[in-house]
Coordinates of C-alpha atoms in Angstrom, one line a residue:
X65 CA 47.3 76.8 114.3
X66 CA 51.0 78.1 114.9
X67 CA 53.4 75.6 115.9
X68 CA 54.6 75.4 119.4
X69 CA 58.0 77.3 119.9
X70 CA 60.8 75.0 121.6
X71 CA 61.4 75.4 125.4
X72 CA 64.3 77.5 126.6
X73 CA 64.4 74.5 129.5
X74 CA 64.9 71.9 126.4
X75 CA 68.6 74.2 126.2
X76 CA 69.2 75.0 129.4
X77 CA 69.1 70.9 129.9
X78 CA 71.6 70.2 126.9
X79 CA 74.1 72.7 128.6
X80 CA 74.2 70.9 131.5
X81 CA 74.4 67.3 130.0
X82 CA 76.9 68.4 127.5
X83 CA 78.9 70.3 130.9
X84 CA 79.0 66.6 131.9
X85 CA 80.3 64.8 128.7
X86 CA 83.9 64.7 128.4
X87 CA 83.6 62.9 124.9
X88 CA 84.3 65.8 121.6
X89 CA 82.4 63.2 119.8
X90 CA 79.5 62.7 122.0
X91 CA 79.0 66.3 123.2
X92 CA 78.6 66.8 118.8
X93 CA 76.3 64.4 118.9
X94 CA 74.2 65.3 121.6
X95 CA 73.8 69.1 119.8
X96 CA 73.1 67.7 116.7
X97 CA 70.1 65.8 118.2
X98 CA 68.9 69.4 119.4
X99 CA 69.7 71.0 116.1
X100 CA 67.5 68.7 114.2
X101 CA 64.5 68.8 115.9
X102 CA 64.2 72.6 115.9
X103 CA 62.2 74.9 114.0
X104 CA 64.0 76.5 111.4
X105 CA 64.0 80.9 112.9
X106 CA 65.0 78.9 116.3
X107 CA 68.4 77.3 114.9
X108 CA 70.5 80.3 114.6
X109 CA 69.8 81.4 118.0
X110 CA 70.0 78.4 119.7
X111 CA 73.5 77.3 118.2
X112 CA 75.2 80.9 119.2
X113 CA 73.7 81.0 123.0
X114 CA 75.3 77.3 123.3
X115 CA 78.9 78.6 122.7
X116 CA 77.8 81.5 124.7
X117 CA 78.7 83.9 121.6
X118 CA 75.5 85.6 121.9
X119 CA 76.6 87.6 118.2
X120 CA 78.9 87.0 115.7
X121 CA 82.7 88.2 116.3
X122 CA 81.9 90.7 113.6
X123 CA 78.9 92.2 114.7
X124 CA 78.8 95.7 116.6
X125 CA 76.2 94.7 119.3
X126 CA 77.6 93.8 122.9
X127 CA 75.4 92.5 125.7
X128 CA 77.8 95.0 128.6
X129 CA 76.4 93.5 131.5
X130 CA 78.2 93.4 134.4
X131 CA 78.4 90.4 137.2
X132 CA 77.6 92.8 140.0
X133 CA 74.2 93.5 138.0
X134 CA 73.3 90.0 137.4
X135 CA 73.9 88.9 140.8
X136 CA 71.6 92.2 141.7
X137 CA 68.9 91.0 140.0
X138 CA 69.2 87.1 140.8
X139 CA 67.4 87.0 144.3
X140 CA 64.5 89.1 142.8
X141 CA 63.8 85.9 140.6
X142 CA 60.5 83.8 141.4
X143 CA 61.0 81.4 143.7
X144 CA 60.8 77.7 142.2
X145 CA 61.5 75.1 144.8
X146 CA 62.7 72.7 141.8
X147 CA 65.3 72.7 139.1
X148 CA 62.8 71.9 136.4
X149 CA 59.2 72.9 137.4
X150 CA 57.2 73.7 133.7
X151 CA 58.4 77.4 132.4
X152 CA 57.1 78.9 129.3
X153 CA 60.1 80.9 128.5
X154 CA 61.6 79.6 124.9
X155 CA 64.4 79.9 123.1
X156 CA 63.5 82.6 120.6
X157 CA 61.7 84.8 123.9
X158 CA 65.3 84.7 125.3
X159 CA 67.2 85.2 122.3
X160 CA 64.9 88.5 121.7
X161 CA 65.5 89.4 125.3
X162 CA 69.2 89.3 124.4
X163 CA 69.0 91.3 121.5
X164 CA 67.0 93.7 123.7
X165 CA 69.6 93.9 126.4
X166 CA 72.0 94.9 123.7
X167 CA 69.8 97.0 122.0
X168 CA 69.5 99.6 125.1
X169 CA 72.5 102.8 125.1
X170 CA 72.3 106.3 126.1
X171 CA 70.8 108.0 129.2
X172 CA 69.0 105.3 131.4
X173 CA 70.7 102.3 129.1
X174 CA 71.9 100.3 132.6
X175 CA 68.2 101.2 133.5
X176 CA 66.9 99.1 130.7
X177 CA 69.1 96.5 130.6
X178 CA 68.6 96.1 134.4
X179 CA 64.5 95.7 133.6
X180 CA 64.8 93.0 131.0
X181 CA 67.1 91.1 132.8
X182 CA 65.1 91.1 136.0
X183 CA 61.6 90.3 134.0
X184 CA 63.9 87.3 131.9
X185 CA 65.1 85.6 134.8
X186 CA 61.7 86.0 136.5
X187 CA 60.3 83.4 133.4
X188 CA 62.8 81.2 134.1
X189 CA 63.2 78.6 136.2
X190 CA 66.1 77.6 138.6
X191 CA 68.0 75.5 135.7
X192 CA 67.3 78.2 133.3
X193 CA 68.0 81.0 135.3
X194 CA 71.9 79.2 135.4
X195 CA 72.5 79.4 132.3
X196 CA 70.8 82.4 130.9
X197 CA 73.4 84.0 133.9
X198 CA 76.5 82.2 132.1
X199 CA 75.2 84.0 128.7
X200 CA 74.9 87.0 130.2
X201 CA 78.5 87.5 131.6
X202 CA 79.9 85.2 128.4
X203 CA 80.9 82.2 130.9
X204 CA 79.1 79.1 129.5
X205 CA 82.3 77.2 130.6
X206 CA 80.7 73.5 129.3
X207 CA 83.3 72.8 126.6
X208 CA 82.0 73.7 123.3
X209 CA 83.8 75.3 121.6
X210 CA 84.0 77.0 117.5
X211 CA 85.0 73.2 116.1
X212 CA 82.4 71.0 118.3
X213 CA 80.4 73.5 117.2
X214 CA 80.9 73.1 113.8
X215 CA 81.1 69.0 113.8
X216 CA 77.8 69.5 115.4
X217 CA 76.7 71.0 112.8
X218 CA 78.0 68.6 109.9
X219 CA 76.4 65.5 111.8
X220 CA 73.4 66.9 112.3
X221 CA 72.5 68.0 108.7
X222 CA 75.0 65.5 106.9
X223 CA 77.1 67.8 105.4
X224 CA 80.5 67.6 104.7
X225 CA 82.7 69.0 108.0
X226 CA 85.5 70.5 105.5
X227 CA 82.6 72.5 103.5
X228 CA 80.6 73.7 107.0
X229 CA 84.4 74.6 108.1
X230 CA 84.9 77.1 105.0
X231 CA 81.2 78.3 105.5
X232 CA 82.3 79.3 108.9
X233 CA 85.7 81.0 107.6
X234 CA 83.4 83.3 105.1
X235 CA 80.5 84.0 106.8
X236 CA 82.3 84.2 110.4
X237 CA 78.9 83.6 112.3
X238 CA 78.2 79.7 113.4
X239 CA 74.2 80.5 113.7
X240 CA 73.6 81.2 109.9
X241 CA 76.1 78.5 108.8
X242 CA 74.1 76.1 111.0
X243 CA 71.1 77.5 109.2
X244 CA 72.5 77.0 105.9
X245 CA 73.6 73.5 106.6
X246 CA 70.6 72.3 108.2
X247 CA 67.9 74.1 105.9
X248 CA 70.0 73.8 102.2
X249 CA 72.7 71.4 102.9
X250 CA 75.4 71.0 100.8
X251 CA 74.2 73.1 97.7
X252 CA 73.7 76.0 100.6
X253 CA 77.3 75.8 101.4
X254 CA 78.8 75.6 98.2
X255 CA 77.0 78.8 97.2
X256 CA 78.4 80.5 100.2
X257 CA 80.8 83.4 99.1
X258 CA 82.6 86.3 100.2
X259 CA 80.0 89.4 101.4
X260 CA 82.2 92.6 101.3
X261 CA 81.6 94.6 104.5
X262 CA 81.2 90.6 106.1
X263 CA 84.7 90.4 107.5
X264 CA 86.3 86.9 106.7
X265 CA 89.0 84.8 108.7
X266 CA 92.3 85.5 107.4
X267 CA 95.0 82.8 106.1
X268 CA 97.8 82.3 108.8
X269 CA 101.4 81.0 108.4
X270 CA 103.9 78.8 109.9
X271 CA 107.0 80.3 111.8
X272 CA 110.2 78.7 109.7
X273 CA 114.0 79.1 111.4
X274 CA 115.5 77.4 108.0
X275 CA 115.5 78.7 104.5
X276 CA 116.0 75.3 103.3
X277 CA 112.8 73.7 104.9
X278 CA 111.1 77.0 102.8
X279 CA 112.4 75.9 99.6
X280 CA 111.8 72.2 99.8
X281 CA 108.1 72.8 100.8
X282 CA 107.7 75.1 98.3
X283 CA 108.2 73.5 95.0
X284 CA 106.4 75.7 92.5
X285 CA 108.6 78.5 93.9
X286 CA 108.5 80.9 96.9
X287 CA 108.1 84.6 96.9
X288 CA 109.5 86.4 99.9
X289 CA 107.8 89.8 101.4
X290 CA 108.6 92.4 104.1
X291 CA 107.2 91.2 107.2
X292 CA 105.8 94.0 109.3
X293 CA 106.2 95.0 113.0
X294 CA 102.4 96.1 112.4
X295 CA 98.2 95.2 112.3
X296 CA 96.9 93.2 109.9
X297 CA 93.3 94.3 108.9
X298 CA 91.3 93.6 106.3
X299 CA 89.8 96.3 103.9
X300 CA 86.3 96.3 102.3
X301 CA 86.2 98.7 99.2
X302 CA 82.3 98.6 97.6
X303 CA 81.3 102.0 95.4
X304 CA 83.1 104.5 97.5
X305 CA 82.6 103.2 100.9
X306 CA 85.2 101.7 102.6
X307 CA 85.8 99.9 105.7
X308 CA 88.1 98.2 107.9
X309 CA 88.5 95.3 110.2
X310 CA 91.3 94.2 112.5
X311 CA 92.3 90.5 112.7
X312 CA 89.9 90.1 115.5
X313 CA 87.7 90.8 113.1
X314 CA 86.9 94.0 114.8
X315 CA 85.3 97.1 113.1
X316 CA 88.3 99.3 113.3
X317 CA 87.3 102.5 110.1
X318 CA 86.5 105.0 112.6
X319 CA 90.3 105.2 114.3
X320 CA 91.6 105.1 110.6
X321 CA 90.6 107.6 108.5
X322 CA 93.6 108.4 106.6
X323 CA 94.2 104.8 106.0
X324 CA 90.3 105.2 104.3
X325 CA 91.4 107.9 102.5
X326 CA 94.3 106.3 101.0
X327 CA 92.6 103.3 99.8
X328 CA 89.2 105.4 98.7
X329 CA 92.4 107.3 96.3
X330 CA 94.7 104.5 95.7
X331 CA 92.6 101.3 95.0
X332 CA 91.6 101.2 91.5
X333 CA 88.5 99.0 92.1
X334 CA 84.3 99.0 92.4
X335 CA 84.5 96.6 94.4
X336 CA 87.3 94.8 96.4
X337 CA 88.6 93.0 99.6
X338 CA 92.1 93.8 100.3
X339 CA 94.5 92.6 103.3
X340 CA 97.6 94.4 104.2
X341 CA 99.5 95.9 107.4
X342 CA 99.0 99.1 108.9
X343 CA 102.8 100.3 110.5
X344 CA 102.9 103.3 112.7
X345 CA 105.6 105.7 111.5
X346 CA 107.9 108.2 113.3
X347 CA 109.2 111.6 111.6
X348 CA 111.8 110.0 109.8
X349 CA 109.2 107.4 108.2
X350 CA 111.0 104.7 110.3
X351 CA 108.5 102.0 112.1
X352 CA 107.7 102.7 115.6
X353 CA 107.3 99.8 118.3
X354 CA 103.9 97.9 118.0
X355 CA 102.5 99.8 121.2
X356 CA 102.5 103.1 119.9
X357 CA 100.5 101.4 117.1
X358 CA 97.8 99.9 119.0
X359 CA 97.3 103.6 120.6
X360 CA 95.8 104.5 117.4
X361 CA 93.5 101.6 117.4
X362 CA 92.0 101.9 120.9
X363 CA 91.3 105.7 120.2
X364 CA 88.1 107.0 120.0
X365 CA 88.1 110.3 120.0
X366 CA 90.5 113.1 118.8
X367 CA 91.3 111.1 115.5
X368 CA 93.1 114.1 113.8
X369 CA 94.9 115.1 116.6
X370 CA 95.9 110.7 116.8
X371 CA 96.9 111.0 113.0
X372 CA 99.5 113.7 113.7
X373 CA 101.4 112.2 116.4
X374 CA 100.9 108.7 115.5
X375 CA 101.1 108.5 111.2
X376 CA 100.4 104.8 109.7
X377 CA 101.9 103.2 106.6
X378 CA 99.8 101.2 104.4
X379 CA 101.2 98.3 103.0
X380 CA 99.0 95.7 100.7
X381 CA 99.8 91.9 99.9
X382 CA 97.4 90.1 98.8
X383 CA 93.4 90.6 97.2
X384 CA 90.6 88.1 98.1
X385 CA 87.9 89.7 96.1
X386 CA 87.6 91.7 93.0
X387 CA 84.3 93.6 91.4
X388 CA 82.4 90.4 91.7
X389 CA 84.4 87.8 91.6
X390 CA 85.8 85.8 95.1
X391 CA 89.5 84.9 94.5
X392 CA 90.8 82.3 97.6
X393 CA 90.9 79.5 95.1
X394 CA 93.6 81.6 92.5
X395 CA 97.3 80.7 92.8
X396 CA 99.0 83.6 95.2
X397 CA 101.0 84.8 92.2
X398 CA 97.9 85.0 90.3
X399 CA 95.9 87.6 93.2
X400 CA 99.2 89.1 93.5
X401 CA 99.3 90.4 89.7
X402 CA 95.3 91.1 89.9
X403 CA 96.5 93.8 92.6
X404 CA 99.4 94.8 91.3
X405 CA 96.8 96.0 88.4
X406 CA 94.9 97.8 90.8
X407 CA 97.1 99.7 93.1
X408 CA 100.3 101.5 93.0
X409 CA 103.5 100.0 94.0
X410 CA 103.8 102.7 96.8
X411 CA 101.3 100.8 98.7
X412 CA 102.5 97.1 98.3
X413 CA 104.4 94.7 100.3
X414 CA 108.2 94.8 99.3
X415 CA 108.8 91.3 97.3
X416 CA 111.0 89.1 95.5
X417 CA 110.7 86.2 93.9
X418 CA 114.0 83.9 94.0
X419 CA 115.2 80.4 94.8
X420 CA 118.8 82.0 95.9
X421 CA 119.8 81.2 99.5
X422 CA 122.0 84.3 99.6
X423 CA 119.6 86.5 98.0
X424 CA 116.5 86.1 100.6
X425 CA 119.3 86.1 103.3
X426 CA 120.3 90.1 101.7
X427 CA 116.7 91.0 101.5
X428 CA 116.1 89.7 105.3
X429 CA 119.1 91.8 105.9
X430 CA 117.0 94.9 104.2
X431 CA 114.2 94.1 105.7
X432 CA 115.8 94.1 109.0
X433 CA 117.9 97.4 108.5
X434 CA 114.1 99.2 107.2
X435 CA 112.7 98.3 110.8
X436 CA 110.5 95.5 109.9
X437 CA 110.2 92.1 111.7
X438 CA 111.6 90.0 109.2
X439 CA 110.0 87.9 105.9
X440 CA 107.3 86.2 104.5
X441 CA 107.8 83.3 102.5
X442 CA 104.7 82.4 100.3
X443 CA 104.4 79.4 97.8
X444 CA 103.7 80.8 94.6
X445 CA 100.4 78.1 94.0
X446 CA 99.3 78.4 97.4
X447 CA 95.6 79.2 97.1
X448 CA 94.1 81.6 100.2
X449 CA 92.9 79.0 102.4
X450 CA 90.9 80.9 105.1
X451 CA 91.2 80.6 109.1
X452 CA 94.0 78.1 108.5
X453 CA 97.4 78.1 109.6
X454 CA 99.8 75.8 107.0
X455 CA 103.1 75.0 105.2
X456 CA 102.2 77.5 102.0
X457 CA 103.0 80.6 104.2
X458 CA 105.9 80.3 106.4
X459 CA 107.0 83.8 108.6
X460 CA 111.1 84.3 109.0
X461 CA 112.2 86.4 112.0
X462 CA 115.3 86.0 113.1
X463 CA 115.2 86.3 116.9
X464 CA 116.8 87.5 119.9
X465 CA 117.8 85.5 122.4
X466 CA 118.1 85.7 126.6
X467 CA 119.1 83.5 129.3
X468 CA 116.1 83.8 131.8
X469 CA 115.8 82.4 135.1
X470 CA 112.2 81.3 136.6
X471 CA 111.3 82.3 139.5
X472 CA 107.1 80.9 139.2
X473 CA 105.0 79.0 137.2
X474 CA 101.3 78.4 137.6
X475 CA 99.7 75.1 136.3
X476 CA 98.4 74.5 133.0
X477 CA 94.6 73.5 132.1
X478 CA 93.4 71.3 128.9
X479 CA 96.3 69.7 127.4
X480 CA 98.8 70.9 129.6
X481 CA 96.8 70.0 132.9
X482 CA 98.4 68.8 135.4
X483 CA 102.0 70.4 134.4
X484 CA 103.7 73.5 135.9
X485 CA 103.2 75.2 132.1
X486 CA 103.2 78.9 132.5
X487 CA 106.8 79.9 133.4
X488 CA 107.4 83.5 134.8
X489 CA 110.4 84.9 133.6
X490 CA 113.3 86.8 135.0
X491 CA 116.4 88.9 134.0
X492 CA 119.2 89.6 137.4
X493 CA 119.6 92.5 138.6
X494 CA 122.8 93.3 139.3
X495 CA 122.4 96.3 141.8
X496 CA 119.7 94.3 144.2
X497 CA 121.1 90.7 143.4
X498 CA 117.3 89.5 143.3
X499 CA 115.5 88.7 139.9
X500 CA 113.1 90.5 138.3
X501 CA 110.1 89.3 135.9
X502 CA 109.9 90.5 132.5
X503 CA 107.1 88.3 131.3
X504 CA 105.9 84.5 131.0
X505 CA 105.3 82.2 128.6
X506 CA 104.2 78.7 128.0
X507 CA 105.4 78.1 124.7
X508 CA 108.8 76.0 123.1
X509 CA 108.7 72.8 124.9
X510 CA 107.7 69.3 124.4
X511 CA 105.7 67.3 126.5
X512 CA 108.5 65.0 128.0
X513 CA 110.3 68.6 129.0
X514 CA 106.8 70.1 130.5
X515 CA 106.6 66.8 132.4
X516 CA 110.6 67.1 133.5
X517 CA 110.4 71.0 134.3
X518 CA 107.1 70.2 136.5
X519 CA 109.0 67.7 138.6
X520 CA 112.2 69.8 139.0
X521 CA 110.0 73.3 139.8
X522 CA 108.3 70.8 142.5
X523 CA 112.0 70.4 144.0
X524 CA 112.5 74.2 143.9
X525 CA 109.0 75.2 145.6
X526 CA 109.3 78.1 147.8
X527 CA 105.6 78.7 148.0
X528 CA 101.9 77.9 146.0
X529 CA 99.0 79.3 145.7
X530 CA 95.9 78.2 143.9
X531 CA 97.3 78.3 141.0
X532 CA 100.8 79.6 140.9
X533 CA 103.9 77.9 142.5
X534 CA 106.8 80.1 143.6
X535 CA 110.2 78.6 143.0
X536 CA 113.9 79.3 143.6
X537 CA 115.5 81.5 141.0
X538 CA 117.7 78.1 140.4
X539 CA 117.1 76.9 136.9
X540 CA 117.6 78.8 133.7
X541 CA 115.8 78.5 130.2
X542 CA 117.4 80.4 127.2
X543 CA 114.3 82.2 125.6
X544 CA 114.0 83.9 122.0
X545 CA 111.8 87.0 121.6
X546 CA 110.5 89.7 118.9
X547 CA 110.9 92.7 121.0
X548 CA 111.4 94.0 124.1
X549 CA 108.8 96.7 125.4
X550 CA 108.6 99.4 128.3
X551 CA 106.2 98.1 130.9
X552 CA 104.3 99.5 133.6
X553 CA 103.4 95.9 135.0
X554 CA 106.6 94.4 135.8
X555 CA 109.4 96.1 138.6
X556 CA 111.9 95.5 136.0
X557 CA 110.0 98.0 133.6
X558 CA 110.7 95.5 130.9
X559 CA 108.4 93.0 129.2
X560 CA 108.9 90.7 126.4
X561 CA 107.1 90.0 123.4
X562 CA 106.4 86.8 121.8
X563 CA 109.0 85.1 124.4
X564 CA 109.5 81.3 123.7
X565 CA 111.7 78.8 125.4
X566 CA 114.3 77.6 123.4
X567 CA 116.7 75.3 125.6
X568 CA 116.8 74.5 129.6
X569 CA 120.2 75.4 130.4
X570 CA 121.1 73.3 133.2
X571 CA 124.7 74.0 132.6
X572 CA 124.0 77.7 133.5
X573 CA 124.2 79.1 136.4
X574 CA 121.3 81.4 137.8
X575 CA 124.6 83.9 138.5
X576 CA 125.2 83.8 134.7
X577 CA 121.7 85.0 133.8
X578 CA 121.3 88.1 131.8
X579 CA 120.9 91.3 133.7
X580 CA 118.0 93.8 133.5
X581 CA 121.2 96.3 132.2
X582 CA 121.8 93.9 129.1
X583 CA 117.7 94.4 129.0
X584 CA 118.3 97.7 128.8
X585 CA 120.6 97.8 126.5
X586 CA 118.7 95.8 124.2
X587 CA 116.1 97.8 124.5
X588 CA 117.8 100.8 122.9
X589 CA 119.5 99.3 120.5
X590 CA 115.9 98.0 119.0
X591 CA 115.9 102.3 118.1
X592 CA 118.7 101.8 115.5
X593 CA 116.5 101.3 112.9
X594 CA 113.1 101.8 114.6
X595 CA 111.7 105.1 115.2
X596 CA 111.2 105.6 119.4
X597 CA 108.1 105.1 121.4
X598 CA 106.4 108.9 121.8

């Protein structure tokens, strides 16, 4: 007799108690209950339609489903006069229903999608129905998120949370690692390794203003690479076939074909994972701005005709995998010489390895004066430590700075709720005398200062809204920045990238702010050794 499937009602329940815990620890524990009481082909499913990731960040399929249709198709459900009247939908019938939604495409695809959603929300009951609709348009909104997730998972099959973390780094896709965990324990996660063609989560440095805080964190010695005004991907080399991911982890080989080409020729290997930069060039081989970039990874179509006008560099720096063998664990200097072996220098990172202060400062100069953003500083023993930002990689990029005036802010939500957070920026301009925004940005103070610059915004309050308050253009913040970019979105036609608040200059007048000219200038002198926007 086959064993009874577990009700879709028995989620739909959790969800809503878990939308009502505000304890991490308890919300965990209350999954982990679930986890452990399911049936082994129901685990996966259940784990991913909980953090309302219905797939994996890697995978292709995409649920497209708009409110508008859900909404549609909502009255046409059965009437249940209560919440939690017996329903025979279960977790694995909706999951399937999921896959089926994403499953339909072509001619008569909304058609199809339309149908399954109608006939799945006509199983379901009132409390189902709520949820299954928060699945559908990715807005489960109950506060569990990747590392509750993955705590979950560790209580609830014993397993050490720093080996289910790595799991997850590999393997990208919290279903299967909850399988693993759950079904093989700890032996299943230590035999978890590197898939080629399975994209993993890359390692990610800390941003250093001081060369010496580099060399005293890094005593085994530091090598220093170009850092690149460019994408990071991720590329998958196995007999022939090659493929490439963005940082998002995003399938990205079809909109970089001559960036296939180049490793199918250039990478002397069976079988490797390689991670590098892809720059976008002008004619005179100078880097272009990051926007003209991302051009060539939003197209679609045309793709010789985008190679022509937009041409990419490749640029290597580091190998994770090699005909067989998974190498996160070797030193970086180790990986470094294992590619060095297998590509040319043509396609590598620019490097030095030194302990001279006035040696990285020439090479930053270098670096600077070829276009790029600035350096890398990587400890010479640092293993690859996946999905983890640390002390082993450190990025140098000496910044720009402005004095900005706010003119809005709009409050902040988790850890910043209850503060005015988000500050809109603005540069003077001269001609009008009223301030224009060129961006926002929440990032570069402490608490005590988010808790002074809420109280003082209160005294400037012009306006609020919901969410934003509208201030007098009163106080000024000096802000550092990575670029400054043409943009359709602002009046001032400027926008800034990566902008971060430095200081509150109270001793600065608003009058004394920096104009949108100054912007402008700026702006083109970013072309001196950068190649222009097309």
């Amino acid at each position: 007799m086959t064993e009874a499937q577990t009700s879709f009602q028995d989620l739909a329940q959790l969800c809503r108690d878990l939308e009502q815990t505000t304890s991490r620890n308890e919300k965990a524990e209350r999954i982990g209950e679930l986890l452990k009481n399911l049936k082994r082909d129901e685990i996966s499913p259940a784990v991913r339609m909980i953090v309302g990731k219905i797939f994996p960040d890697w995978d292709e399929r995409v649920l497209e489903v708009s409110g508008r249709t859900v909404w549609k198709l909502l009255p046409k459900q059965r009437q249940r006069q209560a919440a939690l009247l017996p329903s025979h939908l279960t977790i694995l019938e909706a999951y399937r229903n999921f896959s089926e939604i994403a499953a339909a495409s072509g001619p008569g695809s909304r058609t199809k999608k339309e149908r399954v959603i109608e006939s799945l929300l006509g199983e379901a009951n009132s409390l189902e129905a709520e949820y299954l609709t928060r699945m559908l348009l990715h807005e489960m909104r109950i506060g569990v998120v990747e590392g509750v997730m993955l705590e979950a998972i560790a209580k609830a099959s014993g397993s050490n949370i720093t080996l289910v973390r790595r799991a997850m780094m590999i393997l990208g896709d919290l279903g299967e690692v909850a399988d693993l965990a759950l079904t093989g324990g700890k032996t299943a996660l230590e035999q978890v390794t590197i898939r080629l063609f399975r994209p993993v989560r890359l390692m990610m440095a800390e941003m250093s203003y001081d060369l010496s805080e580099i060399f005293g964190e890094h005593k085994s010695g530091t090598a220093f690479e170009f850092k690149f005004d460019g994408a990071r991907i991720q590329v998958h080399k196995k007999d022939g076939e090659v493929r490439i991911f963005s940082r998002r982890l995003t399938d990205v080989t079809r909109s970089l074909p001559d960036v296939v080409e180049t490793i199918q020729k250039e990478v002397r290997a069976d079988e490797a994972l390689v991670e590098g930069e892809v720059v976008a060039v002008g004619p005179n081989l100078k880097p272009l701005p990051f926007q003209e970039l991302m051009r060539r990874f939003r197209r679609a179509h045309e793709i010789g005709h985008a190679i022509h006008e937009i041409p990419l560099k490749l640029y290597l720096f580091d190998i994770l995998y090699l005909n067989g063998r998974q190498l996160i664990d070797l030193r970086y200097e180790e990986r470094w010489a294992l590619l060095s072996e297998i590509c040319p220098p043509e396609i590598l990172a620019e490097r030095i390895v030194t302990g001279d202060l006035d040696e990285v400062q020439r090479f930053l100069a270098k670096a600077m004066n070829a276009g790029h953003e600035g350096l890398m500083a990587k400890a010479l023993d640092s293993p690859y430590v996946l999905g983890v930002r640390g002390r082993n990689w450190f990025k140098i990029k000496p910044a720009d700075q402005l004095d900005l005036v706010i003119v809005a802010a709009d409050w902040g939500y988790g850890r910043r709720s209850g503060w005015l957070s988000n500050y809109h920026l603005a540069a003077r301009d001269e001609a009008s005398g009223t301030y224009l925004e060129v961006g926002k940005t929440f990032k570069g103070l402490t608490d005590d200062e988010f808790e002074w610059m809420t109280r003082r915004l209160q005294q400037l309050k012009i306006s609020e809204g919901e969410y934003t308050v509208s201030v007098k253009p009163e106080l000024v913040v000096e802000v550092a920045y990575n670029e400054i970019q043409k943009s359709p979105h602002y009046k001032s036609g400027f926008a800034l990238r990566f902008a971060r608040i430095v200081r509150i200059r109270e001793d600065k007048r608003p009058e004394e702010a920096d104009t949108i000219e100054r912007m402008r200038t700026l702006f083109e002198k970013q072309f001196e050794h950068k190649g222009r926007p097309i």
